[in-house]
Amino acid sequence: MPLTLSEKILSNATGRRVSPGEIVIVNVDYVYAHDGTAPLAIQVLTEELKCERVFNPSKVLFVIDHASPSPRVENSKLHMLMREFARKHGIKLYDVGYGICHQVVIDECIVKPGMVIVGADSHTTTLGALGAFATGIGSTDTAIAILTGKVWLRVPESIRIVLEGDIPNYITGKDIILYIIGFMGADGAVYKAVEFQGSSLKQLGIDDRLTISNMTVEMGAKVGLFPVDNVTVKFYEDRGVKVKRLEPDSKAEYVDEVIVDLSTLEPQIAIPPNIDNVKSVSEVEGVEVDQVFIGSCTNGRLSDLEIVAKIMKDRRVKEGVRCIVIPASRRIYLQALRKGIIEILLRAGCIICPPTCGPCVGAHMGLLGPGEVAVSTSNRNFPGRMGDKSSKVYIASPLVAAVSAVEGRICDPRSYLR
Amino acid sequence: MELVFKGRVWKFGDNINTDFIIPGRYKFKAYRIEDMLPHIFEDIRPEFSRNVRKGDIIVAGRNFGCGSSREHAPRLLKLAGISVVIAKSFARIFFRNAINIGLPVIVHEELPEIVKDGDIVVVDLAKGVVSCPSRNYTSRFKPYPKFIMDILTSGGIVEYVKLRGLRL
């Protein structure tokens, strides 16, 4: 029987052919959690499971990234709980300043193609861009995985999304995934594995793929997988790691197929209050903005900051607009610093914050006041997500965000690239 | 655990996300989960935390629990007294979180179209039957796979694992 990518990876992990719909117990290559989810997992481990020793501490990672650096004593206490548990059990903890968990595991070359990785964060799907079966779980799941090294999973049916056509220079991974979510709906892929294929993949760099896989969860997907092709092999080669190509079988069965022509796509934007309320930016041009946020596990990577710097060079953020930029990790921050990006952004009037999830989760560093409007490169525009429940969040690419920061209103970026 | 539930309905629409259940601005302010209780559904049903009673049942539309992986969402609902959540569909992390903590979640397409706020709904997990006597409505739902039913009858995955480890 020909297999999809996720069937291949899960078959490999269980040591037998698995089929969609069955429940399997899988050994995990890594389990990770952050300060929003690890404390509850630790509570389950210590109070409910009476855990004396963890299955394998080298497969467990903690990252302090959500309320980081701690904005409140309550958060500081949760961070302390994580540090204490990590120390006691020999678990690696990436403390305040390393960056967002999904980026840290990439920076540290922890994630590799074909791995099964569970993270106590919905955006763990990000790692599917590198060919890992990576999915989000809860805190109790995390506790069980830390204790046993295993997780229960329902083998997902797969949907194939075929990307075709030349990608215009104003189209980024963000526009592509927003368009797909708009088309599929916020529950269009619930419980399903989404696999990306097609001739445009060779033009899509790893950063764009990470953005795309990251947001597959916004249409309910369990994983968002890219094949391990030459682009991925080269990505690892540049880091001194040899990986093998990994592709689905040519006759694998998919429950649905969507073909997207990228050559005619316009820059996309998700209109509040729903992530699947997606339009072309040209349709909402002119909406005035109070804040622009560029960062998060969706779009806080080097190529994102490069695009923003390209727009901001010799320009200024519009008076009255706050433009908050947060590199997704220390490594990215350092790269951006070396390339002169940070200086360009500071001179343009941006606010640069240390690597953290920042305002995306509504924890700190730029919460919105009543009625305020933001353009954000993050992943969710639910009411109240980034502050007051009456604030409005438009989700778009770093390119659209940068241009909107300069203009002080939502703006189609195409005129800036001519 | 008990397998028959009878409770008063709290009715919700589609795409009720975990930020609606517990907004991030409160979740990241609290040390203990109990501290978040007064803020459940604050942005969309501010009266919920005051009026919810033990045994109440949530009935919702599509994609209930979408968004974040925060397990605080189903835990808070359980802590507030919710006995069952019935929805047209669930986001997958919410679904597994609820099962793992022993909160029954039932997929039913039709019931959310029929019942209203305050109706009394009866759920029999073992028989796979939901009903709303005041609206003369009874219907079956797809039974859980054995593994999931076993987790629920154990009272959650922690008890399940204590009993037999993580195996099918």
PDB file of C-alpha atoms in Angstrom, chain B residues 32-158:
ATOM      1  CA  ARG B  32      -3.010  28.541  39.877  1.00  0.00           C
ATOM      2  CA  ILE B  33      -5.702  27.461  37.487  1.00  0.00           C
ATOM      3  CA  GLU B  34      -8.389  28.243  40.096  1.00  0.00           C
ATOM      4  CA  ASP B  35      -7.439  31.924  39.831  1.00  0.00           C
ATOM      5  CA  MET B  36      -8.661  31.915  36.212  1.00  0.00           C
ATOM      6  CA  LEU B  37     -12.184  30.667  37.074  1.00  0.00           C
ATOM      7  CA  PRO B  38     -13.896  34.099  37.279  1.00  0.00           C
ATOM      8  CA  HIS B  39     -12.772  34.882  33.718  1.00  0.00           C
ATOM      9  CA  ILE B  40     -14.182  31.901  31.785  1.00  0.00           C
ATOM     10  CA  PHE B  41     -15.966  33.129  28.644  1.00  0.00           C
ATOM     11  CA  GLU B  42     -15.583  36.670  29.998  1.00  0.00           C
ATOM     12  CA  ASP B  43     -15.456  38.294  26.552  1.00  0.00           C
ATOM     13  CA  ILE B  44     -18.465  36.466  25.076  1.00  0.00           C
ATOM     14  CA  ARG B  45     -20.651  35.262  28.022  1.00  0.00           C
ATOM     15  CA  PRO B  46     -19.663  37.370  31.042  1.00  0.00           C
ATOM     16  CA  GLU B  47     -22.523  35.877  33.116  1.00  0.00           C
ATOM     17  CA  PHE B  48     -21.185  32.316  32.660  1.00  0.00           C
ATOM     18  CA  SER B  49     -18.854  32.129  35.650  1.00  0.00           C
ATOM     19  CA  ARG B  50     -21.541  33.534  37.987  1.00  0.00           C
ATOM     20  CA  ASN B  51     -24.396  31.345  36.799  1.00  0.00           C
ATOM     21  CA  VAL B  52     -22.823  28.040  35.820  1.00  0.00           C
ATOM     22  CA  ARG B  53     -24.007  25.115  37.953  1.00  0.00           C
ATOM     23  CA  LYS B  54     -22.548  21.698  38.587  1.00  0.00           C
ATOM     24  CA  GLY B  55     -23.662  19.286  35.863  1.00  0.00           C
ATOM     25  CA  ASP B  56     -24.379  21.931  33.198  1.00  0.00           C
ATOM     26  CA  ILE B  57     -23.751  20.903  29.589  1.00  0.00           C
ATOM     27  CA  ILE B  58     -22.199  23.001  26.825  1.00  0.00           C
ATOM     28  CA  VAL B  59     -23.725  22.587  23.367  1.00  0.00           C
ATOM     29  CA  ALA B  60     -21.859  24.285  20.540  1.00  0.00           C
ATOM     30  CA  GLY B  61     -21.367  24.447  16.791  1.00  0.00           C
ATOM     31  CA  ARG B  62     -18.343  23.598  14.696  1.00  0.00           C
ATOM     32  CA  ASN B  63     -14.673  23.554  15.749  1.00  0.00           C
ATOM     33  CA  PHE B  64     -15.189  23.986  19.503  1.00  0.00           C
ATOM     34  CA  GLY B  65     -11.922  24.634  21.348  1.00  0.00           C
ATOM     35  CA  CYS B  66      -9.892  25.796  18.360  1.00  0.00           C
ATOM     36  CA  GLY B  67      -6.747  27.823  18.894  1.00  0.00           C
ATOM     37  CA  SER B  68      -4.174  27.275  21.587  1.00  0.00           C
ATOM     38  CA  SER B  69      -3.155  23.982  23.185  1.00  0.00           C
ATOM     39  CA  ARG B  70      -3.884  25.396  26.638  1.00  0.00           C
ATOM     40  CA  GLU B  71      -5.330  22.522  28.628  1.00  0.00           C
ATOM     41  CA  HIS B  72      -6.516  25.136  31.097  1.00  0.00           C
ATOM     42  CA  ALA B  73      -9.534  25.543  28.784  1.00  0.00           C
ATOM     43  CA  PRO B  74     -11.122  22.080  29.295  1.00  0.00           C
ATOM     44  CA  ARG B  75      -9.851  21.943  32.892  1.00  0.00           C
ATOM     45  CA  LEU B  76     -11.576  25.212  33.725  1.00  0.00           C
ATOM     46  CA  LEU B  77     -14.829  24.028  32.162  1.00  0.00           C
ATOM     47  CA  LYS B  78     -14.656  20.857  34.259  1.00  0.00           C
ATOM     48  CA  LEU B  79     -13.702  22.818  37.350  1.00  0.00           C
ATOM     49  CA  ALA B  80     -16.642  25.169  36.771  1.00  0.00           C
ATOM     50  CA  GLY B  81     -18.959  22.146  36.843  1.00  0.00           C
ATOM     51  CA  ILE B  82     -19.508  21.390  33.154  1.00  0.00           C
ATOM     52  CA  SER B  83     -20.241  17.658  32.825  1.00  0.00           C
ATOM     53  CA  VAL B  84     -20.207  17.183  29.035  1.00  0.00           C
ATOM     54  CA  VAL B  85     -19.468  19.237  25.935  1.00  0.00           C
ATOM     55  CA  ILE B  86     -21.483  18.427  22.812  1.00  0.00           C
ATOM     56  CA  ALA B  87     -20.472  20.081  19.543  1.00  0.00           C
ATOM     57  CA  LYS B  88     -20.787  19.620  15.800  1.00  0.00           C
ATOM     58  CA  SER B  89     -17.011  19.200  15.754  1.00  0.00           C
ATOM     59  CA  PHE B  90     -14.002  19.797  17.990  1.00  0.00           C
ATOM     60  CA  ALA B  91     -10.511  21.133  17.412  1.00  0.00           C
ATOM     61  CA  ARG B  92      -8.226  18.154  17.874  1.00  0.00           C
ATOM     62  CA  ILE B  93      -6.066  19.355  20.776  1.00  0.00           C
ATOM     63  CA  PHE B  94      -9.124  20.413  22.783  1.00  0.00           C
ATOM     64  CA  PHE B  95     -10.715  17.035  22.068  1.00  0.00           C
ATOM     65  CA  ARG B  96      -7.722  15.035  23.308  1.00  0.00           C
ATOM     66  CA  ASN B  97      -7.157  17.354  26.272  1.00  0.00           C
ATOM     67  CA  ALA B  98     -10.771  16.864  27.345  1.00  0.00           C
ATOM     68  CA  ILE B  99     -10.557  13.068  27.009  1.00  0.00           C
ATOM     69  CA  ASN B 100      -7.241  13.041  28.865  1.00  0.00           C
ATOM     70  CA  ILE B 101      -8.727  14.877  31.859  1.00  0.00           C
ATOM     71  CA  GLY B 102     -11.920  12.801  31.824  1.00  0.00           C
ATOM     72  CA  LEU B 103     -14.300  15.412  30.414  1.00  0.00           C
ATOM     73  CA  PRO B 104     -16.630  13.708  27.913  1.00  0.00           C
ATOM     74  CA  VAL B 105     -16.796  15.478  24.543  1.00  0.00           C
ATOM     75  CA  ILE B 106     -19.391  14.310  22.056  1.00  0.00           C
ATOM     76  CA  VAL B 107     -19.634  15.011  18.366  1.00  0.00           C
ATOM     77  CA  HIS B 108     -23.234  15.488  17.264  1.00  0.00           C
ATOM     78  CA  GLU B 109     -24.358  17.362  14.154  1.00  0.00           C
ATOM     79  CA  GLU B 110     -28.052  17.705  14.899  1.00  0.00           C
ATOM     80  CA  LEU B 111     -28.486  18.373  18.600  1.00  0.00           C
ATOM     81  CA  PRO B 112     -26.885  21.869  18.454  1.00  0.00           C
ATOM     82  CA  GLU B 113     -29.556  22.833  15.911  1.00  0.00           C
ATOM     83  CA  ILE B 114     -32.375  21.714  18.197  1.00  0.00           C
ATOM     84  CA  VAL B 115     -31.631  22.696  21.787  1.00  0.00           C
ATOM     85  CA  LYS B 116     -31.634  26.178  23.280  1.00  0.00           C
ATOM     86  CA  ASP B 117     -30.049  27.790  26.330  1.00  0.00           C
ATOM     87  CA  GLY B 118     -31.492  26.348  29.525  1.00  0.00           C
ATOM     88  CA  ASP B 119     -32.933  23.160  27.967  1.00  0.00           C
ATOM     89  CA  ILE B 120     -32.279  19.948  29.855  1.00  0.00           C
ATOM     90  CA  VAL B 121     -30.202  17.430  27.903  1.00  0.00           C
ATOM     91  CA  VAL B 122     -29.502  13.811  28.861  1.00  0.00           C
ATOM     92  CA  VAL B 123     -26.413  11.966  27.658  1.00  0.00           C
ATOM     93  CA  ASP B 124     -25.823   8.228  28.017  1.00  0.00           C
ATOM     94  CA  LEU B 125     -22.195   7.577  27.166  1.00  0.00           C
ATOM     95  CA  ALA B 126     -22.406   3.804  27.328  1.00  0.00           C
ATOM     96  CA  LYS B 127     -25.471   3.534  25.104  1.00  0.00           C
ATOM     97  CA  GLY B 128     -24.397   6.383  22.839  1.00  0.00           C
ATOM     98  CA  VAL B 129     -27.660   8.280  23.169  1.00  0.00           C
ATOM     99  CA  VAL B 130     -28.393  12.003  23.573  1.00  0.00           C
ATOM    100  CA  SER B 131     -31.860  13.354  24.262  1.00  0.00           C
ATOM    101  CA  CYS B 132     -33.730  16.528  25.038  1.00  0.00           C
ATOM    102  CA  PRO B 133     -37.019  15.401  26.610  1.00  0.00           C
ATOM    103  CA  SER B 134     -38.701  18.835  26.489  1.00  0.00           C
ATOM    104  CA  ARG B 135     -38.191  18.924  22.716  1.00  0.00           C
ATOM    105  CA  ASN B 136     -39.117  15.263  22.251  1.00  0.00           C
ATOM    106  CA  TYR B 137     -35.709  14.635  20.754  1.00  0.00           C
ATOM    107  CA  THR B 138     -33.595  11.502  21.017  1.00  0.00           C
ATOM    108  CA  SER B 139     -30.641  10.564  18.844  1.00  0.00           C
ATOM    109  CA  ARG B 140     -27.644   8.262  18.777  1.00  0.00           C
ATOM    110  CA  PHE B 141     -24.023   9.321  18.487  1.00  0.00           C
ATOM    111  CA  LYS B 142     -20.999   7.441  17.246  1.00  0.00           C
ATOM    112  CA  PRO B 143     -19.492   5.536  20.165  1.00  0.00           C
ATOM    113  CA  TYR B 144     -15.880   6.233  21.094  1.00  0.00           C
ATOM    114  CA  PRO B 145     -13.140   3.814  20.072  1.00  0.00           C
ATOM    115  CA  LYS B 146     -12.486   1.405  22.959  1.00  0.00           C
ATOM    116  CA  PHE B 147      -9.215   3.070  23.970  1.00  0.00           C
ATOM    117  CA  ILE B 148     -10.871   6.466  24.391  1.00  0.00           C
ATOM    118  CA  MET B 149     -13.846   4.986  26.264  1.00  0.00           C
ATOM    119  CA  ASP B 150     -11.379   3.216  28.564  1.00  0.00           C
ATOM    120  CA  ILE B 151      -9.603   6.507  29.312  1.00  0.00           C
ATOM    121  CA  LEU B 152     -12.934   8.175  30.114  1.00  0.00           C
ATOM    122  CA  THR B 153     -14.182   5.351  32.322  1.00  0.00           C
ATOM    123  CA  SER B 154     -10.844   5.398  34.157  1.00  0.00           C
ATOM    124  CA  GLY B 155     -11.508   9.064  34.901  1.00  0.00           C
ATOM    125  CA  GLY B 156      -8.757  10.357  32.622  1.00  0.00           C
ATOM    126  CA  ILE B 157      -5.454   9.258  31.168  1.00  0.00           C
ATOM    127  CA  VAL B 158      -3.536   9.728  34.416  1.00  0.00           C
TER     128      VAL B 158
END
